Coordinates of C-alpha atoms (C1' of nucleotides) in Angstrom, one line a residue:
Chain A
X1 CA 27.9 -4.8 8.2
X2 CA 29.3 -6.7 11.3
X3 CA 28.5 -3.3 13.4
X4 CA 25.3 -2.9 12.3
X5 CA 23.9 -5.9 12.9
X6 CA 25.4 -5.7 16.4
X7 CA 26.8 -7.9 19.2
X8 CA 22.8 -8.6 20.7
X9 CA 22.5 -10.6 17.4
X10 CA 23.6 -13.5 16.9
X11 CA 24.7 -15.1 13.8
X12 CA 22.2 -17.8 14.4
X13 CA 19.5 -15.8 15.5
X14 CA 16.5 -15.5 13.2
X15 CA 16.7 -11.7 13.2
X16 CA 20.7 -12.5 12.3
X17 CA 19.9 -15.3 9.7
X18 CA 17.4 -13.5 7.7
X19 CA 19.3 -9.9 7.8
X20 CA 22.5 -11.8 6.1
X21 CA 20.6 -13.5 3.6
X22 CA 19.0 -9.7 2.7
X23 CA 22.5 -8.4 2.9
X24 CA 23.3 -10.7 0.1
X25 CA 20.1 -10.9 -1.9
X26 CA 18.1 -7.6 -1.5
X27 CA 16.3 -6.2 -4.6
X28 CA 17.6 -3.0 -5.4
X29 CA 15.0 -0.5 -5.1
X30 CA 15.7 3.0 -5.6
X31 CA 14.1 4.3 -2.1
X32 CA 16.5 2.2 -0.3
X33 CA 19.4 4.0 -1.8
X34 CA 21.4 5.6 1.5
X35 CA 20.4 9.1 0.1
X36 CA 16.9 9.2 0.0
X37 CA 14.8 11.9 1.8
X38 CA 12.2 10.8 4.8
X39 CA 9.7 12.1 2.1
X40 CA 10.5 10.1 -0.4
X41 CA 10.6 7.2 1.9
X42 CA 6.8 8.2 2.9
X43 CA 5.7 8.4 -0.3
X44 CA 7.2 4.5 -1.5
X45 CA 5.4 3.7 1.9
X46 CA 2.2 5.0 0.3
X47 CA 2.6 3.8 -3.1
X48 CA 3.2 0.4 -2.1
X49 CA -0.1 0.0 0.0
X50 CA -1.3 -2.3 -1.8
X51 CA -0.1 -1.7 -5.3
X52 CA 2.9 -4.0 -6.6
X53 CA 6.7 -2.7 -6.6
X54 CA 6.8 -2.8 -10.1
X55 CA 4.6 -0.7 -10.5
X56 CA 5.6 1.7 -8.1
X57 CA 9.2 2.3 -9.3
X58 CA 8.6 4.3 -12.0
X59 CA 6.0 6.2 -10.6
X60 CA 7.7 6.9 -7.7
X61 CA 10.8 8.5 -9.8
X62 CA 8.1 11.0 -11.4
X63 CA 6.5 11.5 -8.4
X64 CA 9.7 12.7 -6.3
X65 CA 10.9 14.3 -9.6
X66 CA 8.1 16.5 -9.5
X67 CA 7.3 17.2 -5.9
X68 CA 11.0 16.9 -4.6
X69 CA 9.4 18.3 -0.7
X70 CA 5.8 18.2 0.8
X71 CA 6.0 21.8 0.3
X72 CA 6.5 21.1 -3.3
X73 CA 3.5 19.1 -3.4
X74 CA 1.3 21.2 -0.9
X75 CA 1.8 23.8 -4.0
X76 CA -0.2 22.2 -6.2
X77 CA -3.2 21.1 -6.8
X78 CA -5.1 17.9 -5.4
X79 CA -5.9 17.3 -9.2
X80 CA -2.5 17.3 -10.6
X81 CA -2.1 14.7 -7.6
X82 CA -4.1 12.7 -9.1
X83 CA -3.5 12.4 -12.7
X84 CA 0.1 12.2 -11.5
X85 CA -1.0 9.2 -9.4
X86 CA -1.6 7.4 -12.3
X87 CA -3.1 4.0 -12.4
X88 CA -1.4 2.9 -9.1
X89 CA -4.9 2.3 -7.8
X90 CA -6.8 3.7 -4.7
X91 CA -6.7 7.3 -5.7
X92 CA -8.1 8.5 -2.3
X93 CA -4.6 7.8 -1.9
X94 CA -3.2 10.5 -3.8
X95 CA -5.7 13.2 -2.5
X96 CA -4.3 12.3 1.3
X97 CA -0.9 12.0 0.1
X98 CA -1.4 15.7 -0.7
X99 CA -3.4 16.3 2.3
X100 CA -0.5 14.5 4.0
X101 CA 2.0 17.1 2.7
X102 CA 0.4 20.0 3.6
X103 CA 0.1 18.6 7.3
X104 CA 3.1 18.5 7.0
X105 CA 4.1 21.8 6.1
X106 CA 1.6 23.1 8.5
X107 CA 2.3 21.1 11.5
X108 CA 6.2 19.8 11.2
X109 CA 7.5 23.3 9.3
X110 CA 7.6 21.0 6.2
X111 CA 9.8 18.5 7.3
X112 CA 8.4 15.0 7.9
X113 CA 8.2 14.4 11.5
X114 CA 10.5 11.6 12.8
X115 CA 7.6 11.1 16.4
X116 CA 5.2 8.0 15.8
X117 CA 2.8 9.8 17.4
X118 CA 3.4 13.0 14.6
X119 CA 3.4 10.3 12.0
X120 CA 0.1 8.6 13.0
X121 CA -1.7 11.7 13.0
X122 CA -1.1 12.4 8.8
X123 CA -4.0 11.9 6.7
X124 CA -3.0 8.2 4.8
X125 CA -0.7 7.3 7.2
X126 CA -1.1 3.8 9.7
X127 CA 0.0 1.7 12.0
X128 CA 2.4 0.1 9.3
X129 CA 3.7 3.4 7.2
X130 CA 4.4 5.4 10.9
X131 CA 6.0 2.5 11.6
X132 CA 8.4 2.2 8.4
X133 CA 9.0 5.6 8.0
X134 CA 10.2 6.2 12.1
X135 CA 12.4 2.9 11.0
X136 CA 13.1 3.2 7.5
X137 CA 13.8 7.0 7.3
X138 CA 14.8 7.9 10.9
X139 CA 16.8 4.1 12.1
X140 CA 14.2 3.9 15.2
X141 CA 13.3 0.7 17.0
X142 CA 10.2 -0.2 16.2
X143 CA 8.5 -3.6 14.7
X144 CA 7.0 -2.7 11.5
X145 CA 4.3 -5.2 10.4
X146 CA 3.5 -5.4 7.0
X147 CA 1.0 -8.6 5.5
X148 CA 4.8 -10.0 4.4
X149 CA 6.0 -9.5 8.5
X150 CA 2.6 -11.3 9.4
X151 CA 3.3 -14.2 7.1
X152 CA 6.9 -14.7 8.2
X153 CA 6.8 -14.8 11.5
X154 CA 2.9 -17.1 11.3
X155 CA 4.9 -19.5 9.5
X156 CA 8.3 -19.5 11.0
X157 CA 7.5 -18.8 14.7
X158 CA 3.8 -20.5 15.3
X159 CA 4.0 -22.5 12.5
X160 CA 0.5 -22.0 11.0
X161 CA 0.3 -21.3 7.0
X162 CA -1.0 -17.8 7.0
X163 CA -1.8 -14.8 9.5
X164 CA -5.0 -13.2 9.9
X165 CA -6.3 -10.4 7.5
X166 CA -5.4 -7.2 9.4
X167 CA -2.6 -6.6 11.9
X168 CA -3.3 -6.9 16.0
X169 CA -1.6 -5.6 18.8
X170 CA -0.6 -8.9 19.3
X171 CA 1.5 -9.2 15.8
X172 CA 3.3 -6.2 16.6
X173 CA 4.8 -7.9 20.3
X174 CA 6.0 -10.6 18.0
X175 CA 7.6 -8.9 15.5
X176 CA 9.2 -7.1 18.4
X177 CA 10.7 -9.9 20.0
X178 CA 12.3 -10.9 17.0
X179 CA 14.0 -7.5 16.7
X180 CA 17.5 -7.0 17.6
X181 CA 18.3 -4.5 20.1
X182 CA 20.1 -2.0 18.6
X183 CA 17.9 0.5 16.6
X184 CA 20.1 0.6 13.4
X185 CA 19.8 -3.1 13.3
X186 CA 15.8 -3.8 14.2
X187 CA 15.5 -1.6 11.4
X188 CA 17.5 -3.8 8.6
X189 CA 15.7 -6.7 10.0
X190 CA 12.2 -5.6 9.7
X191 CA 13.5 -5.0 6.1
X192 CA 15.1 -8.0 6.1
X193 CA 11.8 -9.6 7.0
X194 CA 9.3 -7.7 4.6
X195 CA 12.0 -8.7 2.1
X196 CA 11.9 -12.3 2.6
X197 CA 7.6 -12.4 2.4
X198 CA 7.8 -10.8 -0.7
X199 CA 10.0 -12.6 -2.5
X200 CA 10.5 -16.2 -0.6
X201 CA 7.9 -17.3 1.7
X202 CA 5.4 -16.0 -0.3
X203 CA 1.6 -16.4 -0.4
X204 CA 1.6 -18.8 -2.9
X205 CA 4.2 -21.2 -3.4
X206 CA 6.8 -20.5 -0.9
X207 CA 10.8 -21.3 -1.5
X208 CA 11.8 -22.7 0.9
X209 CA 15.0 -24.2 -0.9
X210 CA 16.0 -20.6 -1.1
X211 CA 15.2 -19.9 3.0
X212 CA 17.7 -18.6 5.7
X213 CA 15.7 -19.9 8.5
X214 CA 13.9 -22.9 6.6
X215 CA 15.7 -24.9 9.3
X216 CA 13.9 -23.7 11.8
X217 CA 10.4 -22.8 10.2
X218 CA 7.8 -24.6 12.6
X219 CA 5.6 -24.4 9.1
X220 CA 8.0 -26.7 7.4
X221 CA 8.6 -28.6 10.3
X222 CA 5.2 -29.8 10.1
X223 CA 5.0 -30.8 6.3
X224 CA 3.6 -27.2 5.4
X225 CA -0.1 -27.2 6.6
X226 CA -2.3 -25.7 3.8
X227 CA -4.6 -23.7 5.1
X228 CA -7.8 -24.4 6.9
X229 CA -10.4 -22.7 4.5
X230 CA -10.7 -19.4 3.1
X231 CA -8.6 -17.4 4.6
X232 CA -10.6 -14.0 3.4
X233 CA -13.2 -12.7 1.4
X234 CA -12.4 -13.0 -2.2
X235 CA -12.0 -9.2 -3.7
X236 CA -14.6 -9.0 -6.6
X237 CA -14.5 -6.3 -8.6
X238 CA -16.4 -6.6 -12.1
X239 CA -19.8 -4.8 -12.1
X240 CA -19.0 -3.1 -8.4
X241 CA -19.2 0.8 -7.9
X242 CA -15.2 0.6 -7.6
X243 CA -15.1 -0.4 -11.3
X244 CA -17.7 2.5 -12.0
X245 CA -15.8 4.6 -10.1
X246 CA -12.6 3.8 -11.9
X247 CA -14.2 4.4 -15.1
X248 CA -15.3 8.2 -14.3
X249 CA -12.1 8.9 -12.9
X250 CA -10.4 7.7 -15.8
X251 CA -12.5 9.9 -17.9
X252 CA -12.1 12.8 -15.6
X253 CA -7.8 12.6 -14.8
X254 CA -7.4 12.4 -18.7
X255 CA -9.8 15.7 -19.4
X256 CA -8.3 19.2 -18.2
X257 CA -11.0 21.3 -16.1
X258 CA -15.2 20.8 -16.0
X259 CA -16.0 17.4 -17.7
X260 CA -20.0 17.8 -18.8
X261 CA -22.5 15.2 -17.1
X262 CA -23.1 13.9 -20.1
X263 CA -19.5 12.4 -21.2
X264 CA -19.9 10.9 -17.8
X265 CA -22.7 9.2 -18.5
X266 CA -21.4 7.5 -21.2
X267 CA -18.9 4.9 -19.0
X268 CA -21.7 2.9 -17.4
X269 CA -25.2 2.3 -19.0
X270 CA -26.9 1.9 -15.1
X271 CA -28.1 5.1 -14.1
X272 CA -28.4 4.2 -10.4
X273 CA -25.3 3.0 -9.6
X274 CA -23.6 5.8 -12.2
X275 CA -24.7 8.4 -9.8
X276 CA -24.7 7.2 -6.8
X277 CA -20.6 5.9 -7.6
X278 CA -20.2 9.6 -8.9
X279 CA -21.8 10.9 -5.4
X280 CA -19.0 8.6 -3.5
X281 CA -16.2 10.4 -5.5
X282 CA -17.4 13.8 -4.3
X283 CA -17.9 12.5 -1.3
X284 CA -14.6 11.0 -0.4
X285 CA -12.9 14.1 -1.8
X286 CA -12.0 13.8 -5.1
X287 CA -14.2 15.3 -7.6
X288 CA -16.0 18.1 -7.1
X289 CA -19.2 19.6 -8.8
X290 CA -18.9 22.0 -11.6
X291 CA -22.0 24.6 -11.9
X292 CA -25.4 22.3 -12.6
X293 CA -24.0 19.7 -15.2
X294 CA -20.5 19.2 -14.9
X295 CA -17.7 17.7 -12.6
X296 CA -14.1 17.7 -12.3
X297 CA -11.0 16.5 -10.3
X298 CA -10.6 18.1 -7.0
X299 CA -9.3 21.8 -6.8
X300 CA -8.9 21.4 -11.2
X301 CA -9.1 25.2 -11.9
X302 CA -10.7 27.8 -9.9
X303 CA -12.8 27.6 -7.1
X304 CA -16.6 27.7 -8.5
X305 CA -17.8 31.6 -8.2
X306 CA -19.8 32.6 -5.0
X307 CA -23.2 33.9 -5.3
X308 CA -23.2 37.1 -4.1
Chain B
dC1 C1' -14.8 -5.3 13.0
dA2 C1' -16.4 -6.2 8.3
dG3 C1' -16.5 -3.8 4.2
dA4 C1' -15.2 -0.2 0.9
dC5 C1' -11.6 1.3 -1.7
dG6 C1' -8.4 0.5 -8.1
dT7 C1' -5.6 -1.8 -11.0
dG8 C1' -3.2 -5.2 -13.4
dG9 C1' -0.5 -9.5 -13.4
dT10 C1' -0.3 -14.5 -12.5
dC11 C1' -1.5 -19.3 -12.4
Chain C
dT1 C1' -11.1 -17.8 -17.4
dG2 C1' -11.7 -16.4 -13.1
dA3 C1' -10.0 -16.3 -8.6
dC4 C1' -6.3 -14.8 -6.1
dC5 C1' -2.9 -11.5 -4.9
dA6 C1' 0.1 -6.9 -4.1
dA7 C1' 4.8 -2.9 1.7
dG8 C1' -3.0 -0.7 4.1
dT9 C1' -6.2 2.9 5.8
dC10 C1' -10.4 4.5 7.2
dT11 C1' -15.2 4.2 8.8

DNA sequence: CAGACGTGGTC
DNA sequence: TGACCAAGTCT
């Protein structure tokens, strides 16, 4: 491990500090196995937007089990995409994940393309998966900035309790100048980083008993500030058209083919906001309309007969 | 740039 | 019990 972290690092810097403590005390999740494929690196990117890695693992073994390659994937249909999503959450997600695959095919000959500016242009894919994927999967040099990364280095470098809600250009030049200079290296550290948000400074009560680089956190140095106010919008959920939307789709990923209207109707007693949540699923691409009464998952059968 | 977008676990 | 949180992306 000496060689990879490299002679720019030193065993005191905070890259250096926090990539020893990962060496040692890393979860062991199955897409950081040495033989994973840069597709099935992609896809734990995508899972893991915000869903829990608990949750992920075991879809994530069906998922690749299934759809070994993007062409595997580009095969079948959207639908099956979906119901093999499962209840990760956001299934828009699903739907570009299989958008994403047959870019992929398309553009990159079906092998996921190792360029930032390749990745970037994939449905479903940001500023933080293009990132971890040209890191993860391909050992480039690049800071890869995650809501764990932004935490981190708030806390430990600037000393304030919590970053902002989305990342800036400007979070990016600091991850960066934490990163050592050899690629293999800045790539175990931005790990090494995520790693320690997620499971020691974390949003709510931190450890920093457990901390390589509590010695040096400006946050701790100043008595660990709480945080000013609010730092976002709470999330609600109850009674919004996500929730109705989550209800039809559940109705609709457990049914095979055409659904009629009326079974539909039957999740949500508001007419209004029935529809119009029903509307934003075929809108956003992942129901489709049926004849005059029913609907069903994207692509779930055979195109609807032309007129004509 | 604020808001939309699922789901389930935790404190 | 309800608010908060979880490796973001897109419009």
């Amino acid at each position: 491990m000496r060689d990879i972290i490299g002679d720019a690092m030193t065993e005191t810097s905070f890259a250096g500090r926090v990539s020893r403590w990962y060496e040692q005390h890393a979860r062991d999740l199955p897409w950081r196995r040495p033989e994973v494929s840069p597709w099935a690196i992609l896809v734990s990117e995508v899972m893991l937007q915000q869903t829990p890695v608990v949750r992920v693992v075991p879809a994530w073994q069906a998922w690749l089990e299934r759809w070994p390659t993007p062409a595997a994937l580009a095969g079948s249909s959207p639908a099956e995409a979906i119901r093999m999503w499962g209840r990760l959450g956001y299934p828009r997600r699903a739907v570009r994940l299989h958008e994403c695959a047959t870019a992929i095919v398309e553009r990159h000959g079906g092998a996921v393309p190792d360029r930032l500016e390749h990745l970037l242009a994939l449905p479903g894919v940001g500023t933080y998966t293009a990132r971890a994927v040209a890191a993860f999967a391909y050992g480039q040099r690049h800071p890869v900035v995650d809501t764990n990364v932004r935490r981190v280095v708030c806390r430990a470098v600037a000393g304030e309790p919590d970053a902002g809600p989305t990342t800036r250009p400007a979070d990016l030049v600091a991850a960066e100048e934490l990163l050592p200079a050899e690629p293999a290296a800045a790539a175990l550290a931005s790990a090494a980083i995520m790693e320690l948000g997620a499971v020691v400074c974390t949003a709510r009560s931190p450890r920093c008993d457990a901390c390589p680089v509590e010695s040096t956190c400006a946050w701790r140095a100043s008595g660990r500030p709480a945080p000013a106010g609010p730092t976002r919008r709470p999330q609600r959920y109850a009674g919004t058209d996500r929730q109705v939307r989550g209800l039809l789709l559940g109705v609709l990923r457990e049914a095979t083919g055409p659904v009629p209207h009326q079974r539909l109707d039957q999740v949500w007693a508001d007419d209004v906001q029935r529809a119009r949540a029903l509307a934003g699923l075929v809108t956003d691409g992942l129901v489709e309309p049926v004849g005059e009464t029913s609907f069903r998952l994207i692509g779930d059968g055979p195109p609807a007969p032309v007129a004509g």
